[in-house]
PDB file of C-alpha atoms in Angstrom:
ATOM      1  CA  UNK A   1       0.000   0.000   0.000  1.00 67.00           C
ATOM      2  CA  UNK A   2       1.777   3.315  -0.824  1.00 83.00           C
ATOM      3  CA  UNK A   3       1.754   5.753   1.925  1.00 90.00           C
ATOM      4  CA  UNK A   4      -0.231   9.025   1.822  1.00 97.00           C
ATOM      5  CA  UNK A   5       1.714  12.341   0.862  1.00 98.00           C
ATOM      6  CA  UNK A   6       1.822  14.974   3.394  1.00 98.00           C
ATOM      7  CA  UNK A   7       3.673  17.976   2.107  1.00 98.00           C
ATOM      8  CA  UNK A   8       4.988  19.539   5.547  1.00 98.00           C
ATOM      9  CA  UNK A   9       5.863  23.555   4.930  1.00 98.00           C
ATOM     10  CA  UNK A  10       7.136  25.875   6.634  1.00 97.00           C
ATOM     11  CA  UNK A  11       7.545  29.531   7.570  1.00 97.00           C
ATOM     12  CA  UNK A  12      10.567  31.071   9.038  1.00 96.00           C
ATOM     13  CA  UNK A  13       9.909  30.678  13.183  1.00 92.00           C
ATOM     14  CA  UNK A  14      11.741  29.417  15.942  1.00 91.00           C
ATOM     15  CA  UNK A  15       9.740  25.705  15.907  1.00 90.00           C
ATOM     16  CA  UNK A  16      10.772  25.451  12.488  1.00 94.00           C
ATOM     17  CA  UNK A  17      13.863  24.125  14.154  1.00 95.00           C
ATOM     18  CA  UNK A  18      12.052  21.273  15.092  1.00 94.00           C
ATOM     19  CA  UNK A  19      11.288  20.061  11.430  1.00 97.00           C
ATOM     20  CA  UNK A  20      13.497  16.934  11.357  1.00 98.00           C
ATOM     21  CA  UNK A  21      12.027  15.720  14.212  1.00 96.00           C
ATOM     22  CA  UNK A  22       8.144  16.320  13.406  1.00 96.00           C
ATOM     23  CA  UNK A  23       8.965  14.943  10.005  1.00 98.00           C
ATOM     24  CA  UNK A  24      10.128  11.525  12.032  1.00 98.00           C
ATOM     25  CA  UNK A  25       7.131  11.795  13.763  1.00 97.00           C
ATOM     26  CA  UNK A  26       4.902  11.969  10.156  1.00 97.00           C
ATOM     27  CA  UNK A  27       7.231   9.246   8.915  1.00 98.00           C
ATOM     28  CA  UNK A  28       6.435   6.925  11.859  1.00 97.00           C
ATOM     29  CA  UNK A  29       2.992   7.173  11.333  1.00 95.00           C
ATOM     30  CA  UNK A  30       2.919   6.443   8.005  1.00 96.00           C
ATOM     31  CA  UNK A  31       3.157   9.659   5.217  1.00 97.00           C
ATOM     32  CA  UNK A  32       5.571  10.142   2.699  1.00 98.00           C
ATOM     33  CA  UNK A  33       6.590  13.621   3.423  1.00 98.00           C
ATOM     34  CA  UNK A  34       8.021  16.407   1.217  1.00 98.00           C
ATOM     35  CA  UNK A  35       9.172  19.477   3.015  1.00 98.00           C
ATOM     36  CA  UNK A  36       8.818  22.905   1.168  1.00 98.00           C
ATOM     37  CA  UNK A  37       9.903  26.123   3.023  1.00 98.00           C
ATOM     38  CA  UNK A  38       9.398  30.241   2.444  1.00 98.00           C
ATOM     39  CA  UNK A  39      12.956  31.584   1.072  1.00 98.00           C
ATOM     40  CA  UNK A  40      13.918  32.813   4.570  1.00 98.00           C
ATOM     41  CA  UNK A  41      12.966  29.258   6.768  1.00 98.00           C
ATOM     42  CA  UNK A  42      15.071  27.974   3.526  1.00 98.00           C
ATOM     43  CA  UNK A  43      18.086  30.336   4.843  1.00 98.00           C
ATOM     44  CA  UNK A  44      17.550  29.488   8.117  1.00 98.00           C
ATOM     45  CA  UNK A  45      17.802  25.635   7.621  1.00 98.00           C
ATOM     46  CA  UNK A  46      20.873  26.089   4.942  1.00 97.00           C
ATOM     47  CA  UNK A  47      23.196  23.581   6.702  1.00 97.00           C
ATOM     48  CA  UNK A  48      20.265  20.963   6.804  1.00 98.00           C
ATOM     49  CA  UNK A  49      18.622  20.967   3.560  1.00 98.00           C
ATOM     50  CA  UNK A  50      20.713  18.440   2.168  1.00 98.00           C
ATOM     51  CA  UNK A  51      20.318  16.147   5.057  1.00 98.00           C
ATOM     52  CA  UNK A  52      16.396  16.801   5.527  1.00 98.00           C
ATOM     53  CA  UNK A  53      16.000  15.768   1.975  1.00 98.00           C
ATOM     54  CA  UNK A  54      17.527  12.425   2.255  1.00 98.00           C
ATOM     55  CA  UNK A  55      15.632  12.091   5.671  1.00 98.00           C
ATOM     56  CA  UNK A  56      12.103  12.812   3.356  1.00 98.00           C
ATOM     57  CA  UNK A  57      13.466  10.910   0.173  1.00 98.00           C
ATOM     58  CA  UNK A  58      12.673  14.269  -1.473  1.00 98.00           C
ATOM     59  CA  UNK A  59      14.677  17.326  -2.616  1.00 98.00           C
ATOM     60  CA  UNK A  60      13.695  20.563  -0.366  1.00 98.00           C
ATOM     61  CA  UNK A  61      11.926  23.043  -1.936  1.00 98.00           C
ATOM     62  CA  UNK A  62      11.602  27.302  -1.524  1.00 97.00           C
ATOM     63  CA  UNK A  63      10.765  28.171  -5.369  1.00 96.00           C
ATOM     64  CA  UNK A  64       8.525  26.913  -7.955  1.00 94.00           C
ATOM     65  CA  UNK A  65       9.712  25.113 -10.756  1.00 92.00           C
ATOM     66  CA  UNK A  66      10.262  26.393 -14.198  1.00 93.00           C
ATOM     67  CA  UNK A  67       7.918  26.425 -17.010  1.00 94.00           C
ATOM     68  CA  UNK A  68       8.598  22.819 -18.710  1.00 94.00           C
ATOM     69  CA  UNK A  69      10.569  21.555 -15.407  1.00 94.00           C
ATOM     70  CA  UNK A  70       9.041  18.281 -14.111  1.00 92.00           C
ATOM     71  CA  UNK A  71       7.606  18.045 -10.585  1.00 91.00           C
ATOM     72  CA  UNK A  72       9.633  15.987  -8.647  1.00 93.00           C
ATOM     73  CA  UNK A  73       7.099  15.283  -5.798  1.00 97.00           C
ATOM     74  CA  UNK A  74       4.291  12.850  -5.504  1.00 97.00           C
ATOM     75  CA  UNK A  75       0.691  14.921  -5.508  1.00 96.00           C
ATOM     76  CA  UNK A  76      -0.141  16.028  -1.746  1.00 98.00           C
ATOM     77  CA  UNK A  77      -2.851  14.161   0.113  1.00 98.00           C
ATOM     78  CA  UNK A  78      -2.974  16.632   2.916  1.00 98.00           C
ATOM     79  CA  UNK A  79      -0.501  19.624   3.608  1.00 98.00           C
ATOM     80  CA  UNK A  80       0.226  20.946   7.259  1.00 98.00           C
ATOM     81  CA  UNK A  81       1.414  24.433   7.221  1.00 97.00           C
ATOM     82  CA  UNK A  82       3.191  24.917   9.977  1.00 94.00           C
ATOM     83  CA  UNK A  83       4.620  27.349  11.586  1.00 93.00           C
ATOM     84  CA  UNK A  84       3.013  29.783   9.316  1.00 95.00           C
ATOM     85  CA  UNK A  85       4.071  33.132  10.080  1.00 94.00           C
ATOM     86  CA  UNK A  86       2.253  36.511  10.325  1.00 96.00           C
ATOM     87  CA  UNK A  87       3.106  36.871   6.467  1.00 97.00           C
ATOM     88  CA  UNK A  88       2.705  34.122   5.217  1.00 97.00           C
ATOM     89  CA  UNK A  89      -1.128  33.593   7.113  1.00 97.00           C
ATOM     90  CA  UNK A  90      -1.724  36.906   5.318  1.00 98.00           C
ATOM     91  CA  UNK A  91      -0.516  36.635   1.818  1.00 98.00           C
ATOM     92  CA  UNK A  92      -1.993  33.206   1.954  1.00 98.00           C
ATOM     93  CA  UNK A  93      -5.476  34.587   3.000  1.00 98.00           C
ATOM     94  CA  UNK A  94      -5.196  37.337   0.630  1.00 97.00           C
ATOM     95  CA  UNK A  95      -4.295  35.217  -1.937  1.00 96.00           C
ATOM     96  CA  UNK A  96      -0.717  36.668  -2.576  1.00 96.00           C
ATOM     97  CA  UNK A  97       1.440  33.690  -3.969  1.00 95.00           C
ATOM     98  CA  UNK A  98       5.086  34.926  -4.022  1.00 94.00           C
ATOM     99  CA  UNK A  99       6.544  32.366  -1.461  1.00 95.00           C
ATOM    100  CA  UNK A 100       6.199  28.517  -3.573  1.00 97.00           C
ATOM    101  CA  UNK A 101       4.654  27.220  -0.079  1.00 98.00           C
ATOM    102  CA  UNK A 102       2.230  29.791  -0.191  1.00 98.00           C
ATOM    103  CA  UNK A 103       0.992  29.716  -3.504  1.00 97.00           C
ATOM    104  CA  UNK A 104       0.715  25.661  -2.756  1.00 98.00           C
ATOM    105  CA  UNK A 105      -1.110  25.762  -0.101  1.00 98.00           C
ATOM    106  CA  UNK A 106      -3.498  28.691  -1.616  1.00 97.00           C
ATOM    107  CA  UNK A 107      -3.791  26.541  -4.905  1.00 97.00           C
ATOM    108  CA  UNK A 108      -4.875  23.798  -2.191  1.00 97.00           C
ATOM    109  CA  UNK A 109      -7.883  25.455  -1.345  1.00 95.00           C
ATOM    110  CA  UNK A 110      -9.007  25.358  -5.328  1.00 95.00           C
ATOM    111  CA  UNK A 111      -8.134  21.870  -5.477  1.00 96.00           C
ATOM    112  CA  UNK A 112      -9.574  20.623  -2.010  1.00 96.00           C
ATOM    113  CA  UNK A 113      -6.211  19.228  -0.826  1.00 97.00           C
ATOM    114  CA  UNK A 114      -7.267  19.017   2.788  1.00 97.00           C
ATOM    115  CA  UNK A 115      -5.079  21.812   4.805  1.00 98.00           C
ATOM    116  CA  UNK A 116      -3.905  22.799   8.102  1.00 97.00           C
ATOM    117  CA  UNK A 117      -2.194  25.457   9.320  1.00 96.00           C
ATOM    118  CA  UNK A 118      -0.580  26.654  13.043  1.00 93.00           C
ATOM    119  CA  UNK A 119       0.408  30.020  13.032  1.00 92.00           C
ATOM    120  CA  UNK A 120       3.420  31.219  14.435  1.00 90.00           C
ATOM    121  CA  UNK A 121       3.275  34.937  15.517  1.00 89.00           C
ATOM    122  CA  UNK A 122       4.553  37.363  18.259  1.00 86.00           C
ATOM    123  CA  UNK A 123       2.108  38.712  20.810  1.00 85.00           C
ATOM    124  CA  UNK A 124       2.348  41.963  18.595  1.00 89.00           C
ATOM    125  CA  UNK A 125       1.766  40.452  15.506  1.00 90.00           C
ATOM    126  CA  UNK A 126      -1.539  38.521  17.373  1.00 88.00           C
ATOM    127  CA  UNK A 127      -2.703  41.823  18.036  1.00 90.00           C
ATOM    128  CA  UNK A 128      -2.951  42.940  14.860  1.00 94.00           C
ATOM    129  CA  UNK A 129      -6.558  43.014  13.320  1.00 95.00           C
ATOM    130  CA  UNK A 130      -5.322  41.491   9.915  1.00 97.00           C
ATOM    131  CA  UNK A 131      -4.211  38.244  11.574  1.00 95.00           C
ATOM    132  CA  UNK A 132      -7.643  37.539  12.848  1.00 94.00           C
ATOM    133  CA  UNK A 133      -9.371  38.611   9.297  1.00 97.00           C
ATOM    134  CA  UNK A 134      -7.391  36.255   7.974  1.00 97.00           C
ATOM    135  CA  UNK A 135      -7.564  33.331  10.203  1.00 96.00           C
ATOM    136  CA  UNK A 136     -11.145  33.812   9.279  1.00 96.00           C
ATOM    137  CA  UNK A 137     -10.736  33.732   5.778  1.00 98.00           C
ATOM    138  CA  UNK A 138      -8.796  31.201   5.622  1.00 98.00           C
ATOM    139  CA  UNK A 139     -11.020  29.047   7.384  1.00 96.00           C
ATOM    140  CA  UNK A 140     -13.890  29.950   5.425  1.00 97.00           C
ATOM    141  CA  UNK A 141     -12.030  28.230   2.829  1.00 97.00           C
ATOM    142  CA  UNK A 142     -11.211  25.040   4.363  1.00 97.00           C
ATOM    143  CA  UNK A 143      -8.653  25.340   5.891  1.00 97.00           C
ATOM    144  CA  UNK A 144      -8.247  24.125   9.692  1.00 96.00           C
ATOM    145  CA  UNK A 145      -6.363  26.756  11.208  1.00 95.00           C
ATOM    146  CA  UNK A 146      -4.942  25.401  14.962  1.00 93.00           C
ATOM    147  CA  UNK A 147      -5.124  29.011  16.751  1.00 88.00           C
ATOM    148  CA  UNK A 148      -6.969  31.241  18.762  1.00 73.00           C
ATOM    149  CA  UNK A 149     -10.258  29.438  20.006  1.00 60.00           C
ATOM    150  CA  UNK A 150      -8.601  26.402  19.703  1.00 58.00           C
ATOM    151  CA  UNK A 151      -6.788  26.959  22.951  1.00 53.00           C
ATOM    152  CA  UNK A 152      -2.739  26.962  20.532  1.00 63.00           C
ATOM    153  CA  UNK A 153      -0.399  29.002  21.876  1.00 65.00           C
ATOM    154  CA  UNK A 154       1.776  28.923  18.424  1.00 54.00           C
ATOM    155  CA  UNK A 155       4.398  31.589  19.567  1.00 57.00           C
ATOM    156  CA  UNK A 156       5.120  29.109  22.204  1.00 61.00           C
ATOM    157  CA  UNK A 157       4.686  25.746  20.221  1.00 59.00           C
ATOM    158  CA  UNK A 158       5.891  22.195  21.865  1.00 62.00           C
ATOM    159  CA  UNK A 159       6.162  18.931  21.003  1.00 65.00           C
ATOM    160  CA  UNK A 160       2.086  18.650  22.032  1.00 74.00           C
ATOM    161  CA  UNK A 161       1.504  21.752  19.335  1.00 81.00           C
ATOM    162  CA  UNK A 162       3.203  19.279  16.853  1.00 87.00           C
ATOM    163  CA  UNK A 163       1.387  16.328  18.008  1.00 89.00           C
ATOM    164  CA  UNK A 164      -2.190  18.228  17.375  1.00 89.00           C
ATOM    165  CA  UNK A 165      -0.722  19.330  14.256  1.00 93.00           C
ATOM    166  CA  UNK A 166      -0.112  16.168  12.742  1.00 95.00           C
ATOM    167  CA  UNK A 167      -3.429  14.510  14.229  1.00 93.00           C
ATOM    168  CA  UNK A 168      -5.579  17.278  12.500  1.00 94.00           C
ATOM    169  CA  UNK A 169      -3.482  16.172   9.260  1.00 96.00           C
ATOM    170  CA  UNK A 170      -4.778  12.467   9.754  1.00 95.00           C
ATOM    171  CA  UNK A 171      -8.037  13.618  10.446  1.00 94.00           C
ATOM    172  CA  UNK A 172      -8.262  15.703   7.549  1.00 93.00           C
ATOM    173  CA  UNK A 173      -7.530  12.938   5.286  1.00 91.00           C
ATOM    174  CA  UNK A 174      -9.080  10.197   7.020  1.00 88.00           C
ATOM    175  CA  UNK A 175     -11.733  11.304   9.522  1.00 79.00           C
ATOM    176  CA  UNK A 176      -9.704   9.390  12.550  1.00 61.00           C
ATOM    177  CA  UNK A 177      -6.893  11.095  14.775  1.00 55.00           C
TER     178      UNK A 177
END
């Protein structure tokens, strides 16, 4: 039986330091993983790119492919978004596909690649009114966003954070945590 394809992204926030082990963690419970990352998260993980990709079996990606390039990944069952910064959140919402991750996951929505997200934001940045619009509109789409009323403290995220995370993946695709 081949194993479901969870694309695993990521924004540039301190749990993204935790990636290698959360992508164990999806591994262990079954998914074929592909990690994609913003530009800066892609900076921030230079020294383990080449080592996360043999740990996924894919290449990392930060940038779309060109016109006429092959995709080298295996279509996504389910993508977790996570952390998702304050940017990202809001280009995604507002439909602003720079970042490759971002215009994924937005493309997602289209498709009905079931999504999840956790944002990842300062206590400033959670105080901003655009965060909230967009949580909302991103939800209204889809997408299950792990914040606010659902009791996340993403600016403080733990192993448990990544543990809900990857359940709300499983349940996405399968109806069962």
């Amino acid at each position: 039986m081949t194993p479901s394809t969870l694309y695993l992204f990521g924004s540039a926030a301190p749990p993204l330091f935790d990636v290698a082990k959360v992508i164990e963690a999806a591994q262990a419970d079954g998914w074929d993983v592909c990690l994609g990352l913003t530009p800066t998260a892609a900076r921030w993980l230079d020294g383990s790119l080449d080592g996360l990709a043999v740990l996924t079996g894919h290449p990392v990606r930060s940038t779309y492919v060109l016109p006429g390039e092959p995709d080298v990944w295996p279509g996504a069952d389910v993508i977790l978004f996570a952390p998702a910064t304050f940017n990202s959140i809001n280009s995604w919402a507002l439909g602003l596909t720079q970042d490759f991750v971002v215009g994924v996951a937005a493309e997602a929505v289209g498709k009905g690649v079931p999504t999840v997200t956790v944002p990842c934001v300062s206590a400033a940045y959670a105080r901003h009114r655009q965060l909230d619009r967009s949580v909302v509109e991103l939800r209204e789409q889809g997408v299950t966003v792990l914040y606010g009323e659902d009791g996340f403290a993403p600016e403080a995220a733990t192993d448990k954070t990544w543990d809900a995370a990857l359940a709300a993946a499983k349940w996405r695709l399968t109806g069962a945590a």
